[in-house]
mmCIF file of C-alpha atoms in Angstrom:
data_model
loop_
_atom_site.group_PDB
_atom_site.id
_atom_site.type_symbol
_atom_site.label_atom_id
_atom_site.label_comp_id
_atom_site.label_asym_id
_atom_site.label_seq_id
_atom_site.Cartn_x
_atom_site.Cartn_y
_atom_site.Cartn_z
ATOM 1 C CA LEU A 1 129.774 141.809 101.308
ATOM 2 C CA ALA A 2 131.092 140.419 104.115
ATOM 3 C CA LYS A 3 130.599 136.346 104.427
ATOM 4 C CA THR A 4 130.628 134.480 107.755
ATOM 5 C CA THR A 5 131.053 130.930 108.081
ATOM 6 C CA GLN A 6 129.682 129.486 111.707
ATOM 7 C CA PRO A 7 129.655 125.296 112.757
ATOM 8 C CA ILE A 8 126.039 124.287 111.707
ATOM 9 C CA SER A 9 125.274 122.876 115.229
ATOM 10 C CA MET A 10 126.908 122.229 118.504
ATOM 11 C CA ASP A 11 125.829 120.299 121.703
ATOM 12 C CA SER A 12 126.489 121.218 125.396
ATOM 13 C CA TYR A 13 124.871 120.730 128.501
ATOM 14 C CA GLU A 14 123.432 122.675 131.409
ATOM 15 C CA GLY A 15 125.703 124.784 133.467
ATOM 16 C CA GLN A 16 128.795 124.758 130.649
ATOM 17 C CA GLU A 17 130.275 127.421 129.103
ATOM 18 C CA VAL A 18 129.562 127.437 125.006
ATOM 19 C CA ASN A 19 131.902 129.141 122.708
ATOM 20 C CA ILE A 20 130.866 129.574 119.018
ATOM 21 C CA THR A 21 133.518 130.773 116.470
ATOM 22 C CA CYS A 22 132.925 132.670 113.125
ATOM 23 C CA SER A 23 134.858 133.308 110.674
ATOM 24 C CA HIS A 24 134.516 136.347 108.642
ATOM 25 C CA ASN A 25 137.628 136.936 106.378
ATOM 26 C CA ASN A 26 136.785 139.626 104.212
ATOM 27 C CA ILE A 27 135.124 141.993 106.941
ATOM 28 C CA ALA A 28 135.928 145.495 105.744
ATOM 29 C CA THR A 29 136.974 148.354 107.973
ATOM 30 C CA ASN A 30 133.828 149.633 108.668
ATOM 31 C CA ASP A 31 131.978 146.727 109.720
ATOM 32 C CA TYR A 32 130.709 145.985 113.185
ATOM 33 C CA ILE A 33 130.151 142.110 113.873
ATOM 34 C CA THR A 34 126.745 141.642 115.676
ATOM 35 C CA TRP A 35 125.266 138.228 117.122
ATOM 36 C CA TYR A 36 121.660 137.161 117.216
ATOM 37 C CA GLN A 37 119.587 134.570 119.123
ATOM 38 C CA GLN A 38 116.304 133.236 117.156
ATOM 39 C CA PHE A 39 113.922 130.853 118.730
ATOM 40 C CA PRO A 40 111.791 128.969 116.708
ATOM 41 C CA SER A 41 108.722 131.074 115.333
ATOM 42 C CA GLN A 42 110.228 134.108 116.532
ATOM 43 C CA GLY A 43 112.258 137.558 115.167
ATOM 44 C CA PRO A 44 116.312 137.358 115.800
ATOM 45 C CA ARG A 45 116.921 139.181 119.321
ATOM 46 C CA PHE A 46 120.136 141.243 119.716
ATOM 47 C CA ILE A 47 122.641 139.341 121.891
ATOM 48 C CA ILE A 48 125.978 141.475 121.016
ATOM 49 C CA GLN A 49 128.055 143.829 119.332
ATOM 50 C CA GLY A 50 131.757 144.638 118.827
ATOM 51 C CA TYR A 51 134.260 146.183 116.529
ATOM 52 C CA LYS A 52 137.438 144.761 118.201
ATOM 53 C CA THR A 53 139.237 143.077 121.425
ATOM 54 C CA LYS A 54 136.726 141.788 123.853
ATOM 55 C CA VAL A 55 132.736 143.227 124.649
ATOM 56 C CA THR A 56 130.654 141.849 127.602
ATOM 57 C CA ASN A 57 127.601 142.533 128.293
ATOM 58 C CA GLU A 58 124.826 140.311 130.951
ATOM 59 C CA VAL A 59 124.403 137.791 128.721
ATOM 60 C CA ALA A 60 127.380 137.122 126.820
ATOM 61 C CA SER A 61 131.632 137.951 125.733
ATOM 62 C CA LEU A 62 132.247 138.531 122.119
ATOM 63 C CA PHE A 63 136.319 138.008 121.801
ATOM 64 C CA ILE A 64 137.729 139.673 118.597
ATOM 65 C CA PRO A 65 141.145 139.268 117.501
ATOM 66 C CA ALA A 66 143.575 142.005 116.614
ATOM 67 C CA ASP A 67 142.889 140.700 112.582
ATOM 68 C CA ARG A 68 138.746 140.961 112.960
ATOM 69 C CA LYS A 69 138.906 137.841 110.880
ATOM 70 C CA SER A 70 136.857 136.556 113.482
ATOM 71 C CA SER A 71 135.109 136.126 116.754
ATOM 72 C CA THR A 72 134.077 134.227 119.336
ATOM 73 C CA LEU A 73 130.669 134.246 121.345
ATOM 74 C CA SER A 74 130.930 132.935 124.842
ATOM 75 C CA LEU A 75 128.147 131.965 127.011
ATOM 76 C CA PRO A 76 128.209 131.036 130.231
ATOM 77 C CA ARG A 77 126.763 128.191 131.892
ATOM 78 C CA VAL A 78 123.968 127.638 129.061
ATOM 79 C CA SER A 79 120.931 126.675 130.453
ATOM 80 C CA LEU A 80 117.959 124.688 128.618
ATOM 81 C CA SER A 81 116.482 127.958 127.618
ATOM 82 C CA ASP A 82 119.332 128.715 125.642
ATOM 83 C CA THR A 83 118.683 125.982 122.905
ATOM 84 C CA ALA A 84 118.206 128.254 119.828
ATOM 85 C CA VAL A 85 119.702 129.239 116.564
ATOM 86 C CA TYR A 86 122.780 131.597 116.955
ATOM 87 C CA TYR A 87 123.650 133.836 113.870
ATOM 88 C CA CYS A 88 126.958 136.125 113.618
ATOM 89 C CA LEU A 89 126.567 139.002 111.279
ATOM 90 C CA VAL A 90 128.576 141.752 109.769
ATOM 91 C CA LEU A 91 126.546 144.669 109.748
ATOM 92 C CA VAL A 92 127.633 146.101 106.454
ATOM 93 C CA GLY A 93 129.383 149.757 106.323
ATOM 94 C CA ASN A 94 126.918 152.135 106.684
ATOM 95 C CA THR A 95 123.743 150.825 105.409
ATOM 96 C CA GLY A 96 122.544 149.111 108.514
ATOM 97 C CA LYS A 97 122.000 145.785 106.847
ATOM 98 C CA LEU A 98 122.389 142.387 108.004
ATOM 99 C CA ILE A 99 123.202 139.663 105.675
ATOM 100 C CA PHE A 100 122.362 136.309 107.837
ATOM 101 C CA GLY A 101 124.508 133.080 107.118
ATOM 102 C CA GLN A 102 123.186 129.721 108.067
ATOM 103 C CA GLY A 103 123.414 129.949 111.695
ATOM 104 C CA THR A 104 124.562 127.830 114.743
ATOM 105 C CA THR A 105 122.026 125.456 116.159
ATOM 106 C CA LEU A 106 122.647 125.148 119.727
ATOM 107 C CA GLN A 107 121.174 122.211 121.522
ATOM 108 C CA VAL A 108 121.395 122.306 125.328
ATOM 109 C CA LYS A 109 120.797 119.106 127.212
ATOM 110 C CA PRO A 110 120.274 118.680 130.874
ATOM 111 C CA GLY B 1 114.642 148.284 125.287
ATOM 112 C CA ALA B 2 113.530 149.354 121.395
ATOM 113 C CA VAL B 3 110.323 147.344 120.481
ATOM 114 C CA VAL B 4 109.459 146.408 116.617
ATOM 115 C CA SER B 5 105.899 145.188 116.415
ATOM 116 C CA GLN B 6 104.100 143.398 113.457
ATOM 117 C CA HIS B 7 100.665 142.354 112.411
ATOM 118 C CA PRO B 8 99.515 140.165 111.749
ATOM 119 C CA SER B 9 101.527 137.699 113.301
ATOM 120 C CA TRP B 10 99.697 134.864 111.152
ATOM 121 C CA VAL B 11 97.361 134.951 108.146
ATOM 122 C CA ILE B 12 95.998 132.418 106.103
ATOM 123 C CA CYS B 13 94.519 133.236 102.880
ATOM 124 C CA LYS B 14 93.480 131.827 99.253
ATOM 125 C CA SER B 15 95.844 131.835 96.364
ATOM 126 C CA GLY B 16 95.272 134.753 94.320
ATOM 127 C CA THR B 17 94.206 137.305 96.994
ATOM 128 C CA SER B 18 96.987 139.886 98.249
ATOM 129 C CA VAL B 19 98.366 140.191 102.040
ATOM 130 C CA LYS B 20 99.527 143.198 103.908
ATOM 131 C CA ILE B 21 101.848 142.930 107.209
ATOM 132 C CA GLU B 22 102.495 146.085 109.024
ATOM 133 C CA CYS B 23 105.858 146.704 110.463
ATOM 134 C CA ARG B 24 105.897 149.375 113.753
ATOM 135 C CA SER B 25 108.505 150.753 115.503
ATOM 136 C CA LEU B 26 106.693 151.618 119.083
ATOM 137 C CA ASP B 27 108.955 153.483 120.521
ATOM 138 C CA PHE B 28 111.417 155.135 118.158
ATOM 139 C CA GLN B 29 111.630 156.712 114.778
ATOM 140 C CA ALA B 30 112.834 154.406 112.058
ATOM 141 C CA THR B 31 114.129 155.900 108.725
ATOM 142 C CA THR B 32 115.045 152.761 107.586
ATOM 143 C CA MET B 33 113.442 149.252 108.194
ATOM 144 C CA PHE B 34 114.065 146.166 106.460
ATOM 145 C CA TRP B 35 111.943 143.014 105.465
ATOM 146 C CA TYR B 36 113.121 139.512 105.569
ATOM 147 C CA ARG B 37 111.684 136.116 104.533
ATOM 148 C CA GLN B 38 112.658 132.624 106.271
ATOM 149 C CA PHE B 39 111.357 129.337 105.079
ATOM 150 C CA PRO B 40 111.267 126.414 107.874
ATOM 151 C CA LYS B 41 114.535 125.260 108.969
ATOM 152 C CA GLN B 42 116.668 128.309 107.035
ATOM 153 C CA SER B 43 117.991 131.463 107.671
ATOM 154 C CA LEU B 44 116.412 134.816 106.975
ATOM 155 C CA MET B 45 116.828 136.258 103.734
ATOM 156 C CA LEU B 46 116.916 139.960 103.279
ATOM 157 C CA MET B 47 114.191 140.653 100.475
ATOM 158 C CA ALA B 48 114.253 144.627 100.920
ATOM 159 C CA THR B 49 114.994 148.073 102.345
ATOM 160 C CA SER B 50 112.521 150.009 103.603
ATOM 161 C CA ASN B 51 112.995 154.032 103.074
ATOM 162 C CA GLU B 52 110.760 156.411 104.379
ATOM 163 C CA GLY B 53 109.588 158.644 101.842
ATOM 164 C CA SER B 54 111.400 156.617 99.010
ATOM 165 C CA LYS B 55 111.253 154.082 97.037
ATOM 166 C CA ALA B 56 112.480 150.690 98.810
ATOM 167 C CA THR B 57 115.742 149.315 97.733
ATOM 168 C CA TYR B 58 115.106 145.407 96.548
ATOM 169 C CA GLU B 59 117.799 142.721 97.085
ATOM 170 C CA GLN B 60 118.345 140.895 94.041
ATOM 171 C CA GLY B 61 115.907 138.116 93.006
ATOM 172 C CA VAL B 62 113.015 139.636 94.941
ATOM 173 C CA GLU B 63 110.316 140.762 92.586
ATOM 174 C CA LYS B 64 109.374 144.429 93.465
ATOM 175 C CA ASP B 65 105.960 144.209 91.508
ATOM 176 C CA LYS B 66 105.539 140.899 93.575
ATOM 177 C CA PHE B 67 106.269 142.349 97.166
ATOM 178 C CA LEU B 68 105.377 146.092 97.873
ATOM 179 C CA ILE B 69 106.882 147.932 100.100
ATOM 180 C CA ASN B 70 105.478 151.385 101.608
ATOM 181 C CA HIS B 71 107.090 153.256 104.069
ATOM 182 C CA ALA B 72 104.470 156.094 104.863
ATOM 183 C CA SER B 73 106.035 157.016 107.978
ATOM 184 C CA LEU B 74 108.708 157.097 110.376
ATOM 185 C CA THR B 75 107.191 154.617 112.873
ATOM 186 C CA LEU B 76 105.409 152.670 109.891
ATOM 187 C CA SER B 77 106.088 150.040 106.807
ATOM 188 C CA THR B 78 104.145 147.794 105.253
ATOM 189 C CA LEU B 79 104.767 144.999 102.936
ATOM 190 C CA THR B 80 102.013 143.649 100.697
ATOM 191 C CA VAL B 81 102.644 139.858 99.075
ATOM 192 C CA THR B 82 100.063 140.433 96.038
ATOM 193 C CA SER B 83 98.444 137.950 93.938
ATOM 194 C CA ALA B 84 99.852 135.238 96.707
ATOM 195 C CA HIS B 85 100.754 131.970 95.752
ATOM 196 C CA PRO B 86 101.368 128.732 97.949
ATOM 197 C CA GLU B 87 105.052 129.197 97.316
ATOM 198 C CA ASP B 88 105.312 132.378 99.154
ATOM 199 C CA SER B 89 104.065 130.574 102.216
ATOM 200 C CA SER B 90 106.784 131.864 104.727
ATOM 201 C CA PHE B 91 107.861 133.716 107.884
ATOM 202 C CA TYR B 92 107.903 137.534 107.337
ATOM 203 C CA ILE B 93 110.271 139.291 109.480
ATOM 204 C CA CYS B 94 110.894 142.936 109.879
ATOM 205 C CA SER B 95 113.823 144.993 111.488
ATOM 206 C CA ALA B 96 114.630 148.679 112.389
ATOM 207 C CA GLY B 97 117.131 149.932 113.968
ATOM 208 C CA THR B 98 117.705 153.252 116.499
ATOM 209 C CA GLY B 99 121.699 153.463 115.716
ATOM 210 C CA SER B 100 123.049 155.719 113.163
ATOM 211 C CA GLY B 101 125.128 154.040 110.289
ATOM 212 C CA ASN B 102 127.046 151.016 110.857
ATOM 213 C CA THR B 103 126.652 150.826 114.850
ATOM 214 C CA GLY B 104 123.732 150.277 116.935
ATOM 215 C CA GLU B 105 121.677 147.323 117.443
ATOM 216 C CA LEU B 106 118.631 146.616 115.078
ATOM 217 C CA PHE B 107 115.553 145.235 116.358
ATOM 218 C CA PHE B 108 113.202 142.965 114.786
ATOM 219 C CA GLY B 109 109.710 142.507 114.953
ATOM 220 C CA GLU B 110 107.905 139.175 116.242
ATOM 221 C CA GLY B 111 107.291 137.719 112.615
ATOM 222 C CA SER B 112 104.033 137.275 110.474
ATOM 223 C CA ARG B 113 103.432 133.294 109.221
ATOM 224 C CA LEU B 114 102.050 133.660 105.855
ATOM 225 C CA THR B 115 100.030 130.636 104.660
ATOM 226 C CA VAL B 116 98.539 130.503 101.056
ATOM 227 C CA LEU B 117 96.117 128.053 100.356
#
């Protein structure tokens, strides 16, 4: 199973762009990269998913290089409400399993 | 978007009792659901994969006789913590997906906080 590694914590200020990079060196051909956000005492919430190159939706962008051994979640102009734990996950093959790593605790300051 | 609902959202029980947590997919059918456990300030740990109409698949180290999973319909999976003890106190979260294979989004329930006294 592909293991993910991401920074334990990051600090930012309101209005800044935040980039969180995750490494997944042994990602398999059929695996997709997915990012989730979790607030305290809540279930994780889907942010974005991608296979390669760049994916963008209304809340974030996901950059995946050609070798797919890493990915970067980009949050434009963060606000205080973006303070949360962000998980980089690899969706395992065709099982639908998501194995959670340690996550990155993002603290947005005023 | 798709919604996954858990009940109860929190429960307090005495040591030795059993507690059942329900996970429902409200507007889609889910042949597979997943159960996670999360301790304070830790990440989610996958406990088991719940398969509709068949036995659940448990992750290594998870006691299947302790955590009973029943997936009786395409919209409901239940997790029963049997003979609960204080160390079972945790945040239990389920998820279900709408996609097939390795794509698609997994939706998570709101979580159920279990406190065993």
